[in-house]
PDB file of N, CA and C in Angstrom:
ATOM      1  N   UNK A   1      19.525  38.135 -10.374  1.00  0.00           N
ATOM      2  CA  UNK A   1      18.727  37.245 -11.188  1.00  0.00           C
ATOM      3  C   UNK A   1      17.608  36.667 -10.329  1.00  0.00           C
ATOM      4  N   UNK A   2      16.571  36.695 -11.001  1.00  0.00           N
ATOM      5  CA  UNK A   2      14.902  36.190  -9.956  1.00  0.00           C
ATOM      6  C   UNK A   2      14.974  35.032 -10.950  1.00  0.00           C
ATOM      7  N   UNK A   3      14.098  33.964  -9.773  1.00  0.00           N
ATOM      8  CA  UNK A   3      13.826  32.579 -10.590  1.00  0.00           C
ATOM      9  C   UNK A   3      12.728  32.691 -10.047  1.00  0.00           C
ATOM     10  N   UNK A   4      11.922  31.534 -10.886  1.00  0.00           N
ATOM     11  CA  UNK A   4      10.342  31.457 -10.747  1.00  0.00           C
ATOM     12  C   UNK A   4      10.448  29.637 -10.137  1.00  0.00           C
ATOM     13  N   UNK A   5       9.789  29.489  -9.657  1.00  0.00           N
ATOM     14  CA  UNK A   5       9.965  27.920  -9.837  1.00  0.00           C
ATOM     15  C   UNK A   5       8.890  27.475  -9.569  1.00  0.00           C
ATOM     16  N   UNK A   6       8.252  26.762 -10.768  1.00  0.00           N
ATOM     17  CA  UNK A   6       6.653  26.079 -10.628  1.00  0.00           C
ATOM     18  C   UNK A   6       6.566  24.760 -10.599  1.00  0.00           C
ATOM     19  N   UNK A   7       5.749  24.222  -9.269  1.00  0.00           N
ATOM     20  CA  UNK A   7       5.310  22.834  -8.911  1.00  0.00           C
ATOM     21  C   UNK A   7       3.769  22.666  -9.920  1.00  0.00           C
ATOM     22  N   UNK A   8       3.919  21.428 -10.275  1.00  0.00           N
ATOM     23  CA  UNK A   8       1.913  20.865 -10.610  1.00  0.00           C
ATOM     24  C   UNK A   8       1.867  20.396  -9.544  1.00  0.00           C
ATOM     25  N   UNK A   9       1.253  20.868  -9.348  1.00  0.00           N
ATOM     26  CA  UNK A   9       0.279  20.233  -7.967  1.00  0.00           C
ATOM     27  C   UNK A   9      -0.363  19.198  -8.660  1.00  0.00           C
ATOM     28  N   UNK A  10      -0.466  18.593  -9.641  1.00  0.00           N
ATOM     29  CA  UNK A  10      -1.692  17.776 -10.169  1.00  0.00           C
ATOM     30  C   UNK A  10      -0.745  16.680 -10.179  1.00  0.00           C
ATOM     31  N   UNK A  11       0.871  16.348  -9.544  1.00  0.00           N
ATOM     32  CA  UNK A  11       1.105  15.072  -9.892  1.00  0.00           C
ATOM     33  C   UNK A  11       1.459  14.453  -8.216  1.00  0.00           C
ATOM     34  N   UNK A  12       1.561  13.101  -8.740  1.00  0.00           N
ATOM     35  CA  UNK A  12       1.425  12.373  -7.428  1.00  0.00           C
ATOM     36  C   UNK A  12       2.171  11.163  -7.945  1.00  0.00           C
ATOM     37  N   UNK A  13       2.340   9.918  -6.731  1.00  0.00           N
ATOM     38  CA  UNK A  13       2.501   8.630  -6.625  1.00  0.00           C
ATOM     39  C   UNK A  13       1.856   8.023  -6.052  1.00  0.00           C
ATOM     40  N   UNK A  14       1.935   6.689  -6.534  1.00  0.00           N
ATOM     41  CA  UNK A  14       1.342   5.511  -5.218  1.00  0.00           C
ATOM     42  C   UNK A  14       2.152   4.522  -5.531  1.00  0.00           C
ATOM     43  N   UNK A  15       2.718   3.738  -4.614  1.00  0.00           N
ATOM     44  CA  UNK A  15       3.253   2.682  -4.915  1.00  0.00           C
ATOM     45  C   UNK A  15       2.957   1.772  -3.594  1.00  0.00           C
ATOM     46  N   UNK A  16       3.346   0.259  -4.090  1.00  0.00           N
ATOM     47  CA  UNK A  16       3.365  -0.612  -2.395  1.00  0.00           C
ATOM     48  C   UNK A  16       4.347  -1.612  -2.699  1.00  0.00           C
ATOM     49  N   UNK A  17       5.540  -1.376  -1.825  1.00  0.00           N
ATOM     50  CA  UNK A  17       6.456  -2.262  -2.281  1.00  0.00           C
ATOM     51  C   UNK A  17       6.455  -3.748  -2.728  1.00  0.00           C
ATOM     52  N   UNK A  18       7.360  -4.201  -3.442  1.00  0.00           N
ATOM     53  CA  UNK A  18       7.739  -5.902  -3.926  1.00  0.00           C
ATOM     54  C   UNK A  18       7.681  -6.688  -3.115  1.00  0.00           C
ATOM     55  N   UNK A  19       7.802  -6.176  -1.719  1.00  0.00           N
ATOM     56  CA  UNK A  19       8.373  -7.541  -0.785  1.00  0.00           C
ATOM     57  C   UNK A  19       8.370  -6.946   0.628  1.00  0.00           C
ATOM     58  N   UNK A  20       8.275  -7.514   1.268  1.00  0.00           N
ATOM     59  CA  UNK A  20       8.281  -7.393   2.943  1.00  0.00           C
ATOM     60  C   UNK A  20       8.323  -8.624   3.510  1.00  0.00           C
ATOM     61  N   UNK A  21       9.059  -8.357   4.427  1.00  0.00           N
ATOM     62  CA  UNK A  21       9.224  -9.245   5.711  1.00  0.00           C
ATOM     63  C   UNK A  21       9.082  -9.431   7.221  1.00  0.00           C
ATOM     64  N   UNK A  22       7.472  -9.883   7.325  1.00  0.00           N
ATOM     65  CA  UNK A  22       7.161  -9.929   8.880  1.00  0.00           C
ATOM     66  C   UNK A  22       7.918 -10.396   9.758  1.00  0.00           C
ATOM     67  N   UNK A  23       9.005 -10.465  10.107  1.00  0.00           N
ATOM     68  CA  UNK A  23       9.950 -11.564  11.104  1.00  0.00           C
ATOM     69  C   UNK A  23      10.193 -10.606  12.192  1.00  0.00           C
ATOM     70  N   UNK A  24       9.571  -9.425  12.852  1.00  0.00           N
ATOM     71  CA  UNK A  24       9.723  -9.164  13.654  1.00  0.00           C
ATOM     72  C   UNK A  24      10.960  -8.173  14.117  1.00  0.00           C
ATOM     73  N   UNK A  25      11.969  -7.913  13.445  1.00  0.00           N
ATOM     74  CA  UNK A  25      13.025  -7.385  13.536  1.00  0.00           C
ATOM     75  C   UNK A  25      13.189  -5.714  13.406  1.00  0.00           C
ATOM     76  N   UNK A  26      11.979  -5.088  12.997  1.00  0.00           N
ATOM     77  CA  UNK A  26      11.386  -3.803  13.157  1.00  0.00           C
ATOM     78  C   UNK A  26      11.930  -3.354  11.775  1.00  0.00           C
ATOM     79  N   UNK A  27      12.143  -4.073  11.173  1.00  0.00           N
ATOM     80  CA  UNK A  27      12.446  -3.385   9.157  1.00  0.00           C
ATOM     81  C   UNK A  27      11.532  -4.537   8.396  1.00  0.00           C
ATOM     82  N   UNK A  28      10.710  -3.558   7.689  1.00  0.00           N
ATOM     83  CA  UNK A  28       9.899  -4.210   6.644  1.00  0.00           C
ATOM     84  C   UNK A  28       9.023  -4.866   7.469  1.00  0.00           C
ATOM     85  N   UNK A  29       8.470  -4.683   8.314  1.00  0.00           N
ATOM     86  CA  UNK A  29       7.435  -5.654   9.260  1.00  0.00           C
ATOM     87  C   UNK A  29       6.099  -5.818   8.785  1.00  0.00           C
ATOM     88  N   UNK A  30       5.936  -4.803   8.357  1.00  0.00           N
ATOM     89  CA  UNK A  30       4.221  -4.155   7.724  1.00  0.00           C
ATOM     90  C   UNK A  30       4.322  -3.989   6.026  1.00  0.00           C
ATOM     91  N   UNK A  31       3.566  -3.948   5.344  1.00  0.00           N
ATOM     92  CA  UNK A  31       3.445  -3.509   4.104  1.00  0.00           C
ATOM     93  C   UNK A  31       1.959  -2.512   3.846  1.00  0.00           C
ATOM     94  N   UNK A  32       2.290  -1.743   3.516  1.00  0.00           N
ATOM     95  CA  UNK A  32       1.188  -0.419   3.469  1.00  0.00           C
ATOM     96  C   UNK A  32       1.558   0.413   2.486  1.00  0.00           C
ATOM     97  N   UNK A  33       0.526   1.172   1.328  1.00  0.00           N
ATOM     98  CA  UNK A  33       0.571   1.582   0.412  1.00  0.00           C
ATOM     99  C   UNK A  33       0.915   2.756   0.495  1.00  0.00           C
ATOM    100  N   UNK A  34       2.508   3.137  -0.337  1.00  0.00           N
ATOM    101  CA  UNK A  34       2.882   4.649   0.377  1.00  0.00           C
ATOM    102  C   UNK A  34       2.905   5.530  -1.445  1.00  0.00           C
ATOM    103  N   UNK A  35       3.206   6.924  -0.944  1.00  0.00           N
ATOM    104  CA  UNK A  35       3.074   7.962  -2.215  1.00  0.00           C
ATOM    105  C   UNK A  35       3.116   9.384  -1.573  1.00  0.00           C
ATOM    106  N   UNK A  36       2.896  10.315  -2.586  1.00  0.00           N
ATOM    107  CA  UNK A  36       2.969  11.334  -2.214  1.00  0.00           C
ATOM    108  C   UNK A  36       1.821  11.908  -2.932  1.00  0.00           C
ATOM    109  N   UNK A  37       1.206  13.376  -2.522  1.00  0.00           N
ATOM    110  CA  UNK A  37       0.011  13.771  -3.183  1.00  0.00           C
ATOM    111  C   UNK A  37      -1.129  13.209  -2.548  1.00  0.00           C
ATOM    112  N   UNK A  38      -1.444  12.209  -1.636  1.00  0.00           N
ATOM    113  CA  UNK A  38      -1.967  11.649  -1.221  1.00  0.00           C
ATOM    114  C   UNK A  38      -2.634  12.259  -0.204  1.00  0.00           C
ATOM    115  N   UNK A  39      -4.592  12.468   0.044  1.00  0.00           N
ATOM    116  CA  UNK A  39      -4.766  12.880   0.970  1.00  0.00           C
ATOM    117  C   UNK A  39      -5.213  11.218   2.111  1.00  0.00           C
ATOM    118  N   UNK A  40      -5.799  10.202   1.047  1.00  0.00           N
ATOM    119  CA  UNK A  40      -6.222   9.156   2.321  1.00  0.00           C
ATOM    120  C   UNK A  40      -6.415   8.034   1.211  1.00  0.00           C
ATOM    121  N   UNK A  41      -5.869   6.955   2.444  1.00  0.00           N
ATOM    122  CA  UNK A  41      -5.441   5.295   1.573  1.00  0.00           C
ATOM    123  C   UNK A  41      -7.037   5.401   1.658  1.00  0.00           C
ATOM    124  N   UNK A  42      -8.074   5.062   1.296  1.00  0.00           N
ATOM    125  CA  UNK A  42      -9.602   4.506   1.145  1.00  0.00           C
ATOM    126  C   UNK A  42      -9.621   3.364   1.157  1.00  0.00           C
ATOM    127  N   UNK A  43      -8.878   2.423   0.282  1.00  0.00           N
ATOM    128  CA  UNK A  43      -8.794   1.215   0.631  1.00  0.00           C
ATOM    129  C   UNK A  43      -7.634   0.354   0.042  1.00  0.00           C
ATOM    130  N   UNK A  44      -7.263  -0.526   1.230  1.00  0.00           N
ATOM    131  CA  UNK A  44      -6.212  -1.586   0.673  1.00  0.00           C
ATOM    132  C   UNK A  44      -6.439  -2.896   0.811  1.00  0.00           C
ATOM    133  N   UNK A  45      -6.507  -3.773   0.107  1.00  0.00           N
ATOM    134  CA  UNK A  45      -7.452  -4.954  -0.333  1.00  0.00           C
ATOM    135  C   UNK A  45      -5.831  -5.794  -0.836  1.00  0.00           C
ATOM    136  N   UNK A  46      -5.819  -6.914   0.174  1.00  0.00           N
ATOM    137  CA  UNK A  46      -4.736  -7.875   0.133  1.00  0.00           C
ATOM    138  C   UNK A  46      -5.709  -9.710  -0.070  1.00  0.00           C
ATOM    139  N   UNK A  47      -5.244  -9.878  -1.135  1.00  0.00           N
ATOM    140  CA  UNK A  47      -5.359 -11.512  -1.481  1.00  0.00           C
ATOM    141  C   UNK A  47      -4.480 -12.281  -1.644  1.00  0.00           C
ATOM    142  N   UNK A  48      -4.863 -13.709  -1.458  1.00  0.00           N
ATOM    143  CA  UNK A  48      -3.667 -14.829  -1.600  1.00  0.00           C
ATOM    144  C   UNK A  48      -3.919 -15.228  -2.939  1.00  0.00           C
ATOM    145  N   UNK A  49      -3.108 -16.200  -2.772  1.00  0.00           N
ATOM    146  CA  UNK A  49      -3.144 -16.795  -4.814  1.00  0.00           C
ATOM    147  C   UNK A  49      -4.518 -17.319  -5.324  1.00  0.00           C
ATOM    148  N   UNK A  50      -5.535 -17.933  -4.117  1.00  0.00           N
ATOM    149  CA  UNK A  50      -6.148 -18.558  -4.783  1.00  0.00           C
ATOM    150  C   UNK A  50      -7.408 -17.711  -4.881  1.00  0.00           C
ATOM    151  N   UNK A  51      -7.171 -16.383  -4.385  1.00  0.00           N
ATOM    152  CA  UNK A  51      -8.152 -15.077  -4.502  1.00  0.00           C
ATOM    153  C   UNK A  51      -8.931 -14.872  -3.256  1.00  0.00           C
ATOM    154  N   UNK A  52      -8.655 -15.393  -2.382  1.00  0.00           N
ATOM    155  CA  UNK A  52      -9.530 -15.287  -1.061  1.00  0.00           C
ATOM    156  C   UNK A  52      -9.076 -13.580   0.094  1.00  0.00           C
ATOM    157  N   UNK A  53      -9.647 -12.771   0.089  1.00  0.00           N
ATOM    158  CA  UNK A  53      -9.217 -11.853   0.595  1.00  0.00           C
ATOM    159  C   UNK A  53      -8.837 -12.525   2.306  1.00  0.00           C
ATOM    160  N   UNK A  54      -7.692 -11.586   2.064  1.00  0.00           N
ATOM    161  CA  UNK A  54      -7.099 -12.305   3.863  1.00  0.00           C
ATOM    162  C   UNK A  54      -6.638 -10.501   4.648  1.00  0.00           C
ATOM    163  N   UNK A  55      -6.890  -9.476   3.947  1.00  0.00           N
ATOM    164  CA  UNK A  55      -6.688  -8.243   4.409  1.00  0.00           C
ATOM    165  C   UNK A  55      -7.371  -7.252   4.039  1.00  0.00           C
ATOM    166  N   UNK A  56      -8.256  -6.229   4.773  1.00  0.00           N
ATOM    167  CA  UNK A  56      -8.738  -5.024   3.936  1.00  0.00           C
ATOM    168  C   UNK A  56      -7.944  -3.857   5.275  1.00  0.00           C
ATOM    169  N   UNK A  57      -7.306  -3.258   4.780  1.00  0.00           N
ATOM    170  CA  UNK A  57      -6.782  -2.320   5.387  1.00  0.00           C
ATOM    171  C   UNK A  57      -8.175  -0.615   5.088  1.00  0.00           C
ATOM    172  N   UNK A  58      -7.914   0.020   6.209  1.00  0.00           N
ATOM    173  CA  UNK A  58      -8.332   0.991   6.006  1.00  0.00           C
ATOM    174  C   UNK A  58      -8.110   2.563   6.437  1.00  0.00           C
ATOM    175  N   UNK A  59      -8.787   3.533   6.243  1.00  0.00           N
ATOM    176  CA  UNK A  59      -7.956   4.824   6.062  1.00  0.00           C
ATOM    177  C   UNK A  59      -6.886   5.308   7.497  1.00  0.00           C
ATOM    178  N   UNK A  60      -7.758   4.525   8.578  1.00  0.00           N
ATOM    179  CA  UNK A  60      -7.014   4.952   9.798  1.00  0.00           C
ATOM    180  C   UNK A  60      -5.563   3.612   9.987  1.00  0.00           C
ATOM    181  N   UNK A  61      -6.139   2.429   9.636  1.00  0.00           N
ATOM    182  CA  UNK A  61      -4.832   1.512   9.540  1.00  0.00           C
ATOM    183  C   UNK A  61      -4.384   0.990   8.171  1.00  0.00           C
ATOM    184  N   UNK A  62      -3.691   1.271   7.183  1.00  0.00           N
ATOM    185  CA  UNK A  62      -3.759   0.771   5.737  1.00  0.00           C
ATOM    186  C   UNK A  62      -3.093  -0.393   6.151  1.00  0.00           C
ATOM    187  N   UNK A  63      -1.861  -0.317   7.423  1.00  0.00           N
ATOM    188  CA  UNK A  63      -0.756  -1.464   6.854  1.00  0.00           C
ATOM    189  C   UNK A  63      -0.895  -2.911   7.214  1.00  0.00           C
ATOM    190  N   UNK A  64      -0.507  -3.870   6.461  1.00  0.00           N
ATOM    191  CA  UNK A  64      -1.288  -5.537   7.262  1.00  0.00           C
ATOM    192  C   UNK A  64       0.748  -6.473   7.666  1.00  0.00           C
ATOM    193  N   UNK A  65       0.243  -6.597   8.512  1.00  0.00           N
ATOM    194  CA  UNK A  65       1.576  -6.814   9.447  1.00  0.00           C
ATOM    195  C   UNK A  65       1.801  -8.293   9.069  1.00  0.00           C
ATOM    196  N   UNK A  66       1.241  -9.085   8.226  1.00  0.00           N
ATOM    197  CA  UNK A  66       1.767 -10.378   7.455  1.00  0.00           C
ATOM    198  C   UNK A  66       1.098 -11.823   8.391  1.00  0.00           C
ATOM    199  N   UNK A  67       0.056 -11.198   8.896  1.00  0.00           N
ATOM    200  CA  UNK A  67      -0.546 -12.289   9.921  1.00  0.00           C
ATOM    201  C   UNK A  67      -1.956 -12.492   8.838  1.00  0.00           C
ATOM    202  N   UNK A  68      -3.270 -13.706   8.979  1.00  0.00           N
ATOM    203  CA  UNK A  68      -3.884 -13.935   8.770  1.00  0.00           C
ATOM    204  C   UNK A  68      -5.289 -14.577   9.955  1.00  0.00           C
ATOM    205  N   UNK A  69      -6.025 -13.735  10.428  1.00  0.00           N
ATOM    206  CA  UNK A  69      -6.645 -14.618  11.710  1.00  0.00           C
ATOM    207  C   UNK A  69      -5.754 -14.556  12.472  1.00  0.00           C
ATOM    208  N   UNK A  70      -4.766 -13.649  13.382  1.00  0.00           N
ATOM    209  CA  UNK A  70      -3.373 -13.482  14.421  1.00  0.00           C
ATOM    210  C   UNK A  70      -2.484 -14.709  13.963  1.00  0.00           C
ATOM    211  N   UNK A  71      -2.565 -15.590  12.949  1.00  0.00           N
ATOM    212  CA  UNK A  71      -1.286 -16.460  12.585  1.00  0.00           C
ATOM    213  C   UNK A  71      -0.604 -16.352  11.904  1.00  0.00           C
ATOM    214  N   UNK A  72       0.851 -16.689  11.656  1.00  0.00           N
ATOM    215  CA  UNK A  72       1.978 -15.944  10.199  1.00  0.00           C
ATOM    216  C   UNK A  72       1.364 -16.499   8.784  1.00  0.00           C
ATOM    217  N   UNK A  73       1.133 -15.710   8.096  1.00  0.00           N
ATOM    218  CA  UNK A  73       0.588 -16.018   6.497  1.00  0.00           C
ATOM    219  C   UNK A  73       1.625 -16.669   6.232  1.00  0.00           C
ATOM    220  N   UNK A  74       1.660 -17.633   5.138  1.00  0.00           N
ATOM    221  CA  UNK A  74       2.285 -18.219   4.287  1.00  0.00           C
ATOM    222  C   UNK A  74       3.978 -17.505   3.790  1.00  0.00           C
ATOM    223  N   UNK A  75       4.737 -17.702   3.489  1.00  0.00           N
ATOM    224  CA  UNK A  75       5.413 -16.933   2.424  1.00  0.00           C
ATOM    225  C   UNK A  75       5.236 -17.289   1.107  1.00  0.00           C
ATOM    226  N   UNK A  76       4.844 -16.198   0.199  1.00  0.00           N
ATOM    227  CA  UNK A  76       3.975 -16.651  -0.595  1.00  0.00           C
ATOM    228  C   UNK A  76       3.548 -15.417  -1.242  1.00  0.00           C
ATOM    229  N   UNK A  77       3.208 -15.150  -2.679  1.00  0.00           N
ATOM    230  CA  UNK A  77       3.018 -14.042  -3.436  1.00  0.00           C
ATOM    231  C   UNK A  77       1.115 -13.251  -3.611  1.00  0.00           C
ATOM    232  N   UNK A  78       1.219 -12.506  -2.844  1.00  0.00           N
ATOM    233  CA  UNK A  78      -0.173 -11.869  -2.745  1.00  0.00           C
ATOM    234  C   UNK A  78      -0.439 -10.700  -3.520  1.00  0.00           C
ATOM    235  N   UNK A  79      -1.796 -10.702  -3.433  1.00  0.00           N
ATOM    236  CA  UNK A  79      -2.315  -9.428  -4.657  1.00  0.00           C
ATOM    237  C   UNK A  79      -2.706  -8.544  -4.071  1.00  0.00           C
ATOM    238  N   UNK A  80      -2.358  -7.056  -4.697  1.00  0.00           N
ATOM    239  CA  UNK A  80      -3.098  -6.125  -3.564  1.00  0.00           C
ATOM    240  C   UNK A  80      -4.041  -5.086  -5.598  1.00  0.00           C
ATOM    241  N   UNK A  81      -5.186  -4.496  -4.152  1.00  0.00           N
ATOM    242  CA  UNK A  81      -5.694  -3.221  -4.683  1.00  0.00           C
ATOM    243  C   UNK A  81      -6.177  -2.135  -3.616  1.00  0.00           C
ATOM    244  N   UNK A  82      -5.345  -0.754  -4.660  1.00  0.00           N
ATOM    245  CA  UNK A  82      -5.057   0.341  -3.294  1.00  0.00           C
ATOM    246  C   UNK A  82      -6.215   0.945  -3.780  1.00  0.00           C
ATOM    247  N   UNK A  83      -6.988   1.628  -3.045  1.00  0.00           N
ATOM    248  CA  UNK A  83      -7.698   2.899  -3.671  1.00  0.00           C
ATOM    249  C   UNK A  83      -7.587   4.368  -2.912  1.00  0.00           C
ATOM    250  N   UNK A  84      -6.984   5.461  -3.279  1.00  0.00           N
ATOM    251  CA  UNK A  84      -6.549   6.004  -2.287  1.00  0.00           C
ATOM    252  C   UNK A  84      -7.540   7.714  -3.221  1.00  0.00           C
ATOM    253  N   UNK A  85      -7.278   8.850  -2.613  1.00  0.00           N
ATOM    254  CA  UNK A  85      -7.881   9.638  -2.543  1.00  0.00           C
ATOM    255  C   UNK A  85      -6.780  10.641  -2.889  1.00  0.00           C
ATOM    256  N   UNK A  86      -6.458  11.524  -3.673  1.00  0.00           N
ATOM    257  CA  UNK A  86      -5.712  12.515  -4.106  1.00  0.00           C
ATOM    258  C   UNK A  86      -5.958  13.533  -3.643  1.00  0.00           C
ATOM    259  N   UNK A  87      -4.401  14.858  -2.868  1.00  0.00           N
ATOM    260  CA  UNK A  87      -4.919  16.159  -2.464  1.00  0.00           C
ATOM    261  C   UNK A  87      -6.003  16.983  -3.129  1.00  0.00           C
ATOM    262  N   UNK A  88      -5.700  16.878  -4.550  1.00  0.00           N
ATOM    263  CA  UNK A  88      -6.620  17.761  -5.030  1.00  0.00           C
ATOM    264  C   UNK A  88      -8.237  17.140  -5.667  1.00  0.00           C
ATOM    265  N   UNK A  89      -8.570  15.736  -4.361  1.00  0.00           N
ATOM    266  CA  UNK A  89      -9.762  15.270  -4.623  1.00  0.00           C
ATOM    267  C   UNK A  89     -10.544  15.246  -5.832  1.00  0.00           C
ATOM    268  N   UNK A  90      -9.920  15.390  -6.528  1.00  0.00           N
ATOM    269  CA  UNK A  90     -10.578  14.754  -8.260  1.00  0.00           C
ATOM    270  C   UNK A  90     -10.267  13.282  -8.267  1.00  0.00           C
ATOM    271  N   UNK A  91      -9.043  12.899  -8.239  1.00  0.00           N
ATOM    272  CA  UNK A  91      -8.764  11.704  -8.957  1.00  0.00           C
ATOM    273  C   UNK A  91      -8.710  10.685  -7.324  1.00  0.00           C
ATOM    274  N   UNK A  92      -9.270   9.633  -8.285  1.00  0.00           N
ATOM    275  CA  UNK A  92      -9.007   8.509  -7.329  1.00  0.00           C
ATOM    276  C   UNK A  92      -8.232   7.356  -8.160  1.00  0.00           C
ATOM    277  N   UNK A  93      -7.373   7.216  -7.574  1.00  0.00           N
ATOM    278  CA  UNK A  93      -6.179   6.232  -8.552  1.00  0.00           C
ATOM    279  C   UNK A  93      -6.335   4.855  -7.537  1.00  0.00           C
ATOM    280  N   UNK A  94      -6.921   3.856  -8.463  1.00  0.00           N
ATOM    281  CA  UNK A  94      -6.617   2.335  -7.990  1.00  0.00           C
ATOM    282  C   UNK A  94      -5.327   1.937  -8.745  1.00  0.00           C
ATOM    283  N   UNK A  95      -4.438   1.597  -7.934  1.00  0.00           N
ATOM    284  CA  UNK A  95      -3.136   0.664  -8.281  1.00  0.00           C
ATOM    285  C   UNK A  95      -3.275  -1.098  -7.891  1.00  0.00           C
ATOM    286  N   UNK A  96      -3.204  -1.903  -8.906  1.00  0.00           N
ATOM    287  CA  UNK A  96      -3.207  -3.458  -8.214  1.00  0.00           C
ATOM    288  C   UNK A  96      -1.730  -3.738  -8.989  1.00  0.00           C
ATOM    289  N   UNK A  97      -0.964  -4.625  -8.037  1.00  0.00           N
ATOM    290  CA  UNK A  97      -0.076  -5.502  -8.429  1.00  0.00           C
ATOM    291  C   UNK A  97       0.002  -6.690  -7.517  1.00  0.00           C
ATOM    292  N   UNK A  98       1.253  -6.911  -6.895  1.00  0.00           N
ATOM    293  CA  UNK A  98       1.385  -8.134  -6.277  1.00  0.00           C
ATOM    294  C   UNK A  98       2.817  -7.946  -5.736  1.00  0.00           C
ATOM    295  N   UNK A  99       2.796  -8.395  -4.781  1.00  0.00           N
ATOM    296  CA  UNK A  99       4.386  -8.490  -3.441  1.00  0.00           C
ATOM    297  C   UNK A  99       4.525 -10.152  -3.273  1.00  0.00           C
ATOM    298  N   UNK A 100       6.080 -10.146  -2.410  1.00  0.00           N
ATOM    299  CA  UNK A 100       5.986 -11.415  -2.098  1.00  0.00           C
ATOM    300  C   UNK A 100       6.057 -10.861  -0.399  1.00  0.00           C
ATOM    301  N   UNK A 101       6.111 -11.832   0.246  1.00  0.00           N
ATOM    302  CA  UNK A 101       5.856 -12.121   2.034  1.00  0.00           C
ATOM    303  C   UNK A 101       7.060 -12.887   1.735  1.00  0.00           C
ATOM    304  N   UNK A 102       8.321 -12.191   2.643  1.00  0.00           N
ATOM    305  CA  UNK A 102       9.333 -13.161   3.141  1.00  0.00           C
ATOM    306  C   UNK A 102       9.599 -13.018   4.499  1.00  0.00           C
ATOM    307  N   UNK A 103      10.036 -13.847   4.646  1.00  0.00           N
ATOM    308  CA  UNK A 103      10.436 -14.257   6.508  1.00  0.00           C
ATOM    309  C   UNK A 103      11.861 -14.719   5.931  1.00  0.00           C
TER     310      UNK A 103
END
């Protein structure tokens, strides 16, 4: 018996997790926009509540390690927008939601 087995290449993810925790302990330290299908993060754009950007990550570093100006951010619920670049360079998918920062 022969099987065929066909991938779409045309599907993908992006996601950036709920929650992270900078405390140093080497789990969850960073938060950075992960997926698959993905050829390059383009941009990751982190705000606080009252809308003031405090992160732009970019293609060579996406992830923001929970500092603001080298000091610990707040714990406290921030907004992100990803814009990332798809293998098969057609689509560019912006994802925004929001994480919390725990310590």
């Amino acid at each position: 018996t022969d099987y065929i087995l066909r991938v779409d290449a045309t599907k993908y993810s992006l996601d950036v997790p709920d929650a992270f925790s900078p405390n140093g302990d080497g789990i969850n330290d960073e938060i950075y926009p992960q997926g698959w299908g993905v050829e390059s993060y383009e941009e990751f754009r982190i705000y606080n509540r009252y809308g003031e950007l405090v992160f732009t990550g970019t293609p060579d570093n996406p992830a923001w390690d929970g500092t603001i100006n080298g000091k610990p951010a707040a714990v406290d619920t921030y907004y992100f927008v990803v814009r990332a670049k798809m293998f098969d360079k057609r689509i560019r998918e912006i994802l925004h939601g929001e994480f919390r920062l725990i310590r």
